[in-house]
Amino acid sequence: MIKDLKISQVYNSVKEKTIKISMKTEKGIFTACAPSGTSEGDYEAKTLNNEIIIKNFPEIKKKFIGKNEKNVDKIIEKIGVEKIGANLSLVLSIAAIRALSKNDVYKFLNKKAHIFPYPLGNVIGGGTHKGYTSIQEFLVLPAKAKNIKEAIKINHSIWEDVGRFVKLKGILLGNNYEGAWMCKLDDIKTLDILSVIAEDYEAKIGIDVAASEIYKKGEYFYKNSKRKLSSEEQLEFILDLIKTYKLFYVEDPFHEDDFKHFSELTKKANCLVVGDDVFATQPYRLRLGIKKKAGNGIIIKPDQIGLVSKTLETIKIAKKANYKTIVSHRSRDTTDSFIADLAVGTESPIIKCGIHGKERTSKLKRLVEIWKKVKKPEMAKF
Ligand code: 2PG
Ligand code: MG
């Protein structure tokens, strides 16, 4: 039973204040912090700003006190996720499932959980996350790792090698919102460098184009190469990148309403074609995509839908349709590690949570902690 609820604010990775909830039950105090995005999609559940949430909180709180934590999502649905703000909704929902599971959410979701996701790490970044490139993220996946510790180490080594190289070349501009390197390199040169370094570790590489952010009036704009592409040209460009750099993963290669080109790419490319903004973790958007055969993977961001129960529903739909689920952080994240539990508990083959910075390593540390707790842990197969 929920005895008390407290709201406070903590700083996220870009030093902005975000909401934290502490839920008191007879089993203890359970907390959760709200992440948020920069390249946010139009179909994401809407958040409210902290001041409004804090002002409304005394009234909202009354609806939960004395209630069983099992019913939190139902109570929220009755009021409306967006009415209380998807950020507040999500932290209430996460705190509740933590209370129910005494903080071992992975086990609560799946008693036999023992399959671990490969960490997909952001090495070089740009786009709206700050940086020089137009493509938002240049990612690596340590496909040869036999356990989670080794996987984390490989990603970190690649990140370090890249950092050392670009420092030496005098083209390092710093770290961006997700701890990825910002370098004075265009998209193609970035892939040239990353592919060579990743090869040393037999790691796979991928990109998050976050294409909605570079799409204006029917064209995709690549600022540093002055490339301006129609949707057809974008399709050819992405196919060419997949072939040249052996990309195993391409996220949001088209803007969020372009199911058509998503499905054309899925048909033509032999790699993961992953939808983030296009699906926004919403069951109805994913169902639309499945119907149109758009993509074969989905980014799962609980804050895009604001409820753990709804997130699980989306994952279930994805699995049934053979879409790979990639559980993901946000660019403006906190040290909350919920997504690690979610990824293990749902046997998602990939977790996208960055490499560097405490907001990123908190999820990786939690994966190591869970690895030690479960019987016969093993890495996912995909
Ligand atoms: C993305 C995410 C996380 P943001 O686009 O996949 O990397 O970025 O949180 O800014 O939407
Ligand atoms: Mg994305």
Coordinates of C-alpha atoms and ligand atoms in Angstrom, one line a residue:
M1 CA 0.0 0.0 0.0
I2 CA 1.2 3.5 -0.8
K3 CA 1.8 5.4 2.4
D4 CA 3.4 8.5 1.1
L5 CA 4.6 10.2 -2.1
K6 CA 7.3 12.9 -2.3
I7 CA 8.4 14.9 -5.2
S8 CA 11.7 16.6 -5.7
Q9 CA 14.1 17.7 -8.5
V10 CA 17.4 16.3 -9.6
Y11 CA 19.9 17.3 -12.3
N12 CA 20.1 15.4 -15.5
S13 CA 23.0 15.0 -18.0
V14 CA 22.6 18.5 -19.3
K15 CA 22.3 20.0 -15.8
E16 CA 18.7 20.7 -16.1
K17 CA 16.3 19.9 -13.3
T18 CA 14.0 16.9 -13.7
I19 CA 11.4 15.2 -11.5
K20 CA 12.1 12.6 -8.9
I21 CA 9.5 10.6 -7.1
S22 CA 9.9 8.8 -3.7
M23 CA 7.1 6.3 -3.0
K24 CA 6.8 5.0 0.5
T25 CA 5.1 1.6 1.1
E26 CA 5.4 -0.9 4.0
K27 CA 8.3 -2.5 2.1
G28 CA 10.4 0.7 2.0
I29 CA 11.0 3.8 -0.1
F30 CA 11.2 3.4 -3.9
T31 CA 12.4 6.1 -6.2
A32 CA 12.5 7.0 -9.9
C33 CA 13.8 9.9 -12.0
A34 CA 12.4 11.2 -15.3
P35 CA 14.6 11.2 -18.4
S36 CA 13.9 13.4 -21.4
G37 CA 14.8 13.7 -25.0
T38 CA 16.3 16.4 -27.3
S39 CA 15.3 14.9 -30.6
E40 CA 11.8 14.3 -29.5
G41 CA 9.2 12.8 -31.8
D42 CA 5.8 14.3 -32.5
Y43 CA 4.1 11.1 -31.4
E44 CA 5.6 10.9 -27.9
A45 CA 3.3 11.4 -24.9
K46 CA 3.6 15.0 -23.8
T47 CA 5.3 16.0 -20.6
L48 CA 4.6 19.0 -18.3
N49 CA 7.1 21.3 -17.0
N50 CA 8.4 20.8 -13.4
E51 CA 6.8 23.9 -12.0
I52 CA 3.3 22.9 -13.1
I53 CA 3.8 19.3 -11.9
I54 CA 5.0 20.5 -8.5
K55 CA 2.1 22.9 -8.2
N56 CA -0.5 20.2 -9.1
F57 CA 1.2 17.5 -7.0
P58 CA -0.7 17.8 -3.7
E59 CA -4.0 17.1 -5.6
I60 CA -2.6 14.3 -7.7
K61 CA -1.0 12.7 -4.6
K62 CA -4.4 12.2 -2.9
K63 CA -5.4 9.8 -5.7
F64 CA -2.6 7.4 -4.8
I65 CA -2.3 7.4 -1.0
G66 CA -3.8 4.3 0.5
K67 CA -3.9 2.5 -2.8
N68 CA -2.1 -0.7 -3.8
E69 CA 1.0 0.0 -5.8
K70 CA -0.3 -2.6 -8.3
N71 CA -3.0 -0.2 -9.3
V72 CA -0.8 2.8 -10.1
D73 CA -0.9 2.5 -13.9
K74 CA -4.7 2.1 -13.8
I75 CA -5.1 5.1 -11.7
I76 CA -2.9 7.2 -14.0
E77 CA -4.8 5.9 -17.1
K78 CA -8.0 7.0 -15.5
I79 CA -6.7 10.6 -14.9
G80 CA -4.7 10.6 -18.2
V81 CA -1.0 10.3 -18.8
E82 CA -0.7 13.7 -20.5
K83 CA -2.9 15.4 -18.0
I84 CA -0.4 14.7 -15.2
G85 CA 2.5 14.9 -17.6
A86 CA 4.2 11.8 -19.2
N87 CA 7.3 12.6 -17.0
L88 CA 5.4 12.4 -13.7
S89 CA 3.3 9.5 -15.0
L90 CA 6.4 7.4 -15.8
V91 CA 8.2 8.0 -12.5
L92 CA 5.1 7.0 -10.5
S93 CA 4.8 3.9 -12.7
I94 CA 8.4 3.0 -12.3
A95 CA 8.4 3.6 -8.5
A96 CA 5.4 1.4 -8.2
I97 CA 6.9 -1.6 -10.1
R98 CA 10.1 -1.1 -8.0
A99 CA 7.9 -1.3 -4.9
L100 CA 6.2 -4.4 -6.1
S101 CA 9.5 -6.1 -7.0
K102 CA 11.6 -4.7 -4.1
N103 CA 13.8 -3.1 -6.7
D104 CA 14.4 -6.2 -8.7
V105 CA 12.2 -5.3 -11.6
Y106 CA 13.9 -7.7 -14.0
K107 CA 12.9 -10.7 -11.9
F108 CA 9.4 -9.4 -11.4
L109 CA 9.0 -9.2 -15.2
N110 CA 10.5 -12.6 -15.8
K111 CA 11.3 -15.1 -13.0
K112 CA 13.7 -16.9 -15.3
A113 CA 15.4 -13.8 -16.7
H114 CA 19.0 -14.6 -17.6
I115 CA 19.5 -13.3 -21.2
F116 CA 21.5 -10.0 -21.4
P117 CA 21.3 -7.3 -24.0
Y118 CA 24.3 -6.2 -26.0
P119 CA 25.1 -2.6 -25.1
L120 CA 24.9 -0.3 -28.2
G121 CA 27.2 2.5 -27.4
N122 CA 27.3 6.1 -28.7
V123 CA 30.9 6.9 -29.7
I124 CA 30.6 10.0 -31.8
G125 CA 27.6 12.3 -31.9
G126 CA 26.1 15.3 -33.5
G127 CA 22.7 16.5 -34.6
T128 CA 20.6 18.1 -31.9
H129 CA 22.8 16.4 -29.2
K130 CA 25.5 18.9 -30.1
G131 CA 28.4 18.2 -32.4
Y132 CA 29.6 18.6 -35.9
T133 CA 27.9 15.7 -37.8
S134 CA 24.3 15.8 -39.1
I135 CA 23.8 12.2 -38.2
Q136 CA 23.0 12.1 -34.5
E137 CA 24.8 9.0 -33.3
F138 CA 27.6 6.7 -34.5
L139 CA 27.2 3.5 -32.5
V140 CA 29.1 0.4 -31.8
L141 CA 28.0 -3.1 -30.6
P142 CA 30.5 -5.5 -29.1
A143 CA 29.2 -8.5 -31.0
K144 CA 32.1 -10.8 -29.9
A145 CA 31.7 -10.2 -26.2
K146 CA 31.0 -13.3 -24.2
N147 CA 29.6 -11.6 -21.1
I148 CA 28.3 -8.2 -20.1
K149 CA 31.6 -7.0 -18.5
E150 CA 33.5 -7.8 -21.6
A151 CA 30.9 -6.0 -23.7
I152 CA 31.1 -2.9 -21.6
K153 CA 34.9 -2.9 -21.7
I154 CA 35.0 -3.3 -25.5
N155 CA 32.7 -0.3 -26.0
H156 CA 34.7 1.8 -23.6
S157 CA 38.0 0.8 -25.4
I158 CA 36.6 1.9 -28.7
W159 CA 35.4 5.2 -27.2
E160 CA 38.9 5.8 -25.7
D161 CA 40.7 4.9 -29.0
V162 CA 38.5 7.2 -31.0
G163 CA 39.0 10.0 -28.4
R164 CA 42.8 9.5 -28.5
F165 CA 42.9 9.6 -32.3
V166 CA 40.8 12.7 -32.7
K167 CA 42.7 14.5 -29.9
L168 CA 45.9 13.7 -31.7
K169 CA 44.5 15.0 -35.0
G170 CA 43.4 18.3 -33.2
I171 CA 39.8 17.8 -34.3
L172 CA 38.2 17.1 -30.9
L173 CA 35.5 19.5 -29.9
G174 CA 34.4 17.9 -26.5
N175 CA 31.7 15.6 -25.3
N176 CA 28.0 16.0 -26.2
Y177 CA 24.8 15.4 -24.3
E178 CA 25.3 11.6 -24.3
G179 CA 29.0 11.6 -23.5
A180 CA 29.8 10.9 -27.2
W181 CA 32.8 12.6 -28.8
M182 CA 32.1 15.7 -30.9
C183 CA 34.7 15.9 -33.6
K184 CA 35.3 18.2 -36.5
L185 CA 34.6 15.5 -39.0
D186 CA 31.7 15.2 -41.5
D187 CA 29.4 12.2 -41.5
I188 CA 31.4 10.1 -44.0
K189 CA 34.8 10.8 -42.4
T190 CA 33.3 9.8 -39.0
L191 CA 32.3 6.5 -40.4
D192 CA 35.7 6.0 -42.0
I193 CA 37.4 6.4 -38.7
L194 CA 34.9 4.5 -36.6
S195 CA 34.8 1.5 -38.9
V196 CA 38.6 1.1 -38.8
I197 CA 38.8 1.3 -35.0
A198 CA 35.7 -0.9 -34.4
E199 CA 37.2 -3.5 -36.7
D200 CA 40.1 -3.9 -34.2
Y201 CA 37.6 -5.2 -31.7
E202 CA 35.4 -7.0 -34.2
A203 CA 32.6 -4.7 -33.1
K204 CA 29.6 -3.9 -35.4
I205 CA 28.7 -0.4 -36.2
G206 CA 25.4 1.4 -36.7
I207 CA 23.9 4.9 -36.9
D208 CA 20.9 6.8 -35.5
V209 CA 20.2 9.3 -38.3
A210 CA 17.4 11.0 -36.2
A211 CA 16.1 12.0 -39.7
S212 CA 13.1 14.0 -38.5
E213 CA 15.6 16.6 -37.2
I214 CA 17.3 17.1 -40.6
Y215 CA 14.1 16.9 -42.7
K216 CA 12.7 20.2 -44.0
K217 CA 10.1 20.6 -46.7
G218 CA 10.7 17.3 -48.5
E219 CA 14.5 17.2 -48.2
Y220 CA 17.2 15.9 -45.9
F221 CA 19.9 18.5 -45.1
Y222 CA 23.4 17.4 -44.2
K223 CA 25.0 20.6 -42.9
N224 CA 28.7 19.9 -43.1
S225 CA 28.7 18.2 -46.5
K226 CA 26.1 20.5 -48.0
R227 CA 24.2 17.3 -49.0
K228 CA 20.5 18.0 -49.7
L229 CA 18.6 14.8 -50.5
S230 CA 15.1 14.0 -51.7
S231 CA 13.5 10.9 -50.0
E232 CA 14.5 8.7 -52.9
E233 CA 18.1 10.0 -52.7
Q234 CA 18.1 9.5 -49.0
L235 CA 17.1 5.9 -49.5
E236 CA 20.0 5.4 -52.0
F237 CA 22.4 7.3 -49.6
I238 CA 21.5 5.0 -46.6
L239 CA 21.8 1.9 -48.7
D240 CA 25.2 3.0 -49.9
L241 CA 26.3 3.6 -46.2
I242 CA 25.0 0.2 -45.2
K243 CA 27.0 -1.4 -48.0
T244 CA 30.2 0.6 -47.7
Y245 CA 30.5 0.5 -43.9
K246 CA 28.7 -2.9 -43.3
L247 CA 26.3 -1.2 -41.0
F248 CA 24.3 -3.7 -38.9
Y249 CA 21.9 -1.1 -37.5
V250 CA 20.2 2.0 -38.9
E251 CA 17.8 4.0 -36.7
D252 CA 15.4 6.6 -38.0
P253 CA 16.8 6.9 -41.5
F254 CA 13.6 8.7 -42.6
H255 CA 11.3 11.2 -40.9
E256 CA 8.7 10.0 -38.5
D257 CA 5.8 9.9 -41.0
D258 CA 7.6 8.2 -43.8
F259 CA 6.5 4.5 -43.4
K260 CA 6.8 4.0 -47.1
H261 CA 10.6 4.5 -47.3
F262 CA 11.1 2.7 -44.0
S263 CA 9.5 -0.3 -45.6
E264 CA 11.5 0.1 -48.9
L265 CA 14.7 0.1 -47.0
T266 CA 13.7 -2.9 -44.9
K267 CA 13.0 -4.8 -48.0
K268 CA 16.3 -3.8 -49.7
A269 CA 18.8 -3.8 -46.8
N270 CA 20.2 -6.7 -44.9
C271 CA 20.4 -5.1 -41.5
L272 CA 18.4 -3.8 -38.6
V273 CA 16.1 -1.0 -39.7
V274 CA 15.0 0.5 -36.4
G275 CA 12.1 3.0 -35.7
D276 CA 12.4 5.5 -32.9
D277 CA 10.4 8.7 -33.6
V278 CA 8.3 6.8 -36.1
F279 CA 6.9 4.4 -33.5
A280 CA 7.4 6.5 -30.3
T281 CA 6.9 3.3 -28.3
Q282 CA 3.1 3.6 -29.0
P283 CA 1.3 0.3 -29.8
Y284 CA -0.9 2.0 -32.5
R285 CA 2.2 3.4 -34.3
L286 CA 3.9 0.1 -34.2
R287 CA 0.9 -1.8 -35.5
L288 CA 0.8 0.6 -38.4
G289 CA 4.4 -0.1 -39.1
I290 CA 4.0 -3.8 -38.9
K291 CA 1.2 -3.7 -41.4
K292 CA 3.3 -1.7 -43.8
K293 CA 6.4 -3.9 -43.1
A294 CA 8.2 -0.8 -42.0
G295 CA 11.4 -1.7 -40.1
N296 CA 12.4 -4.8 -38.3
G297 CA 13.4 -3.2 -35.0
I298 CA 11.9 -0.8 -32.5
I299 CA 13.4 1.6 -30.0
I300 CA 11.7 1.2 -26.6
K301 CA 11.7 4.4 -24.5
P302 CA 9.3 4.2 -21.6
D303 CA 9.0 8.0 -21.3
Q304 CA 7.7 8.1 -24.9
I305 CA 4.5 6.5 -23.6
G306 CA 4.7 7.3 -19.9
L307 CA 3.6 4.0 -18.4
V308 CA 5.5 0.7 -17.7
S309 CA 2.5 -1.4 -18.5
K310 CA 2.0 0.3 -21.9
T311 CA 5.8 -0.1 -22.6
L312 CA 5.4 -3.8 -22.0
E313 CA 2.4 -3.9 -24.3
T314 CA 4.5 -2.4 -27.1
I315 CA 7.3 -4.9 -26.5
K316 CA 4.9 -7.8 -26.6
I317 CA 3.5 -6.6 -30.0
A318 CA 7.0 -6.1 -31.3
K319 CA 8.1 -9.6 -30.3
K320 CA 5.1 -11.2 -31.8
A321 CA 5.8 -9.5 -35.1
N322 CA 9.5 -10.5 -34.9
Y323 CA 10.7 -6.9 -34.4
K324 CA 13.9 -6.6 -32.4
T325 CA 13.4 -4.5 -29.2
I326 CA 16.1 -2.0 -28.4
V327 CA 15.5 -0.6 -25.0
S328 CA 16.9 2.9 -24.9
H329 CA 18.0 5.9 -22.7
R330 CA 17.3 9.5 -23.6
S331 CA 19.8 12.2 -24.3
R332 CA 18.8 14.2 -21.2
D333 CA 18.9 11.2 -18.9
T334 CA 19.6 10.8 -15.1
T335 CA 21.5 8.1 -13.2
D336 CA 18.2 6.1 -12.9
S337 CA 18.9 2.5 -14.2
F338 CA 15.4 1.3 -14.8
I339 CA 16.0 0.5 -18.5
A340 CA 18.6 -2.1 -17.5
D341 CA 16.0 -4.1 -15.6
L342 CA 13.5 -3.6 -18.4
A343 CA 16.0 -4.9 -21.0
V344 CA 16.9 -8.0 -19.0
G345 CA 13.3 -8.6 -17.9
T346 CA 12.0 -8.5 -21.5
E347 CA 15.0 -10.4 -23.0
S348 CA 15.6 -7.5 -25.4
P349 CA 18.7 -8.2 -27.4
I350 CA 20.0 -4.7 -27.4
I351 CA 20.2 -1.8 -24.9
K352 CA 21.1 1.7 -26.1
C353 CA 22.5 3.5 -23.1
G354 CA 25.8 5.3 -24.1
I355 CA 29.3 4.7 -22.9
H356 CA 30.6 7.6 -21.0
G357 CA 29.2 9.7 -18.1
K358 CA 27.5 8.7 -14.9
E359 CA 24.0 8.9 -16.5
R360 CA 25.2 6.2 -19.0
T361 CA 27.4 4.0 -16.7
S362 CA 24.6 3.7 -14.2
K363 CA 22.7 1.5 -16.6
L364 CA 25.8 -0.6 -17.4
K365 CA 26.6 -1.0 -13.7
R366 CA 23.1 -2.3 -13.1
L367 CA 23.5 -4.8 -15.9
V368 CA 26.7 -6.1 -14.2
E369 CA 24.9 -6.3 -10.9
I370 CA 22.0 -8.3 -12.4
W371 CA 24.5 -10.5 -14.2
K372 CA 25.9 -11.5 -10.8
K373 CA 22.4 -12.2 -9.4
V374 CA 20.9 -14.5 -12.0
K375 CA 21.5 -18.2 -12.7
K376 CA 23.3 -19.0 -15.9
P377 CA 23.5 -15.5 -17.4
E378 CA 24.2 -15.4 -21.1
M379 CA 24.3 -12.8 -23.9
A380 CA 21.4 -12.5 -26.2
K381 CA 21.5 -14.0 -29.7
F382 CA 20.5 -12.0 -32.7
Ligands
2PG1 C1 17.5 8.9 -29.7 C2 17.7 9.4 -28.4 C3 18.7 8.7 -27.5 P1 16.8 11.7 -27.7 O1 17.2 9.7 -30.7 O2 17.5 7.7 -29.9 O3 19.9 8.5 -28.0 O4 17.9 10.8 -28.3 O5 16.7 11.3 -26.3 O6 17.4 13.1 -27.8 O7 15.6 11.6 -28.4
MG2 MG 16.8 7.8 -32.0

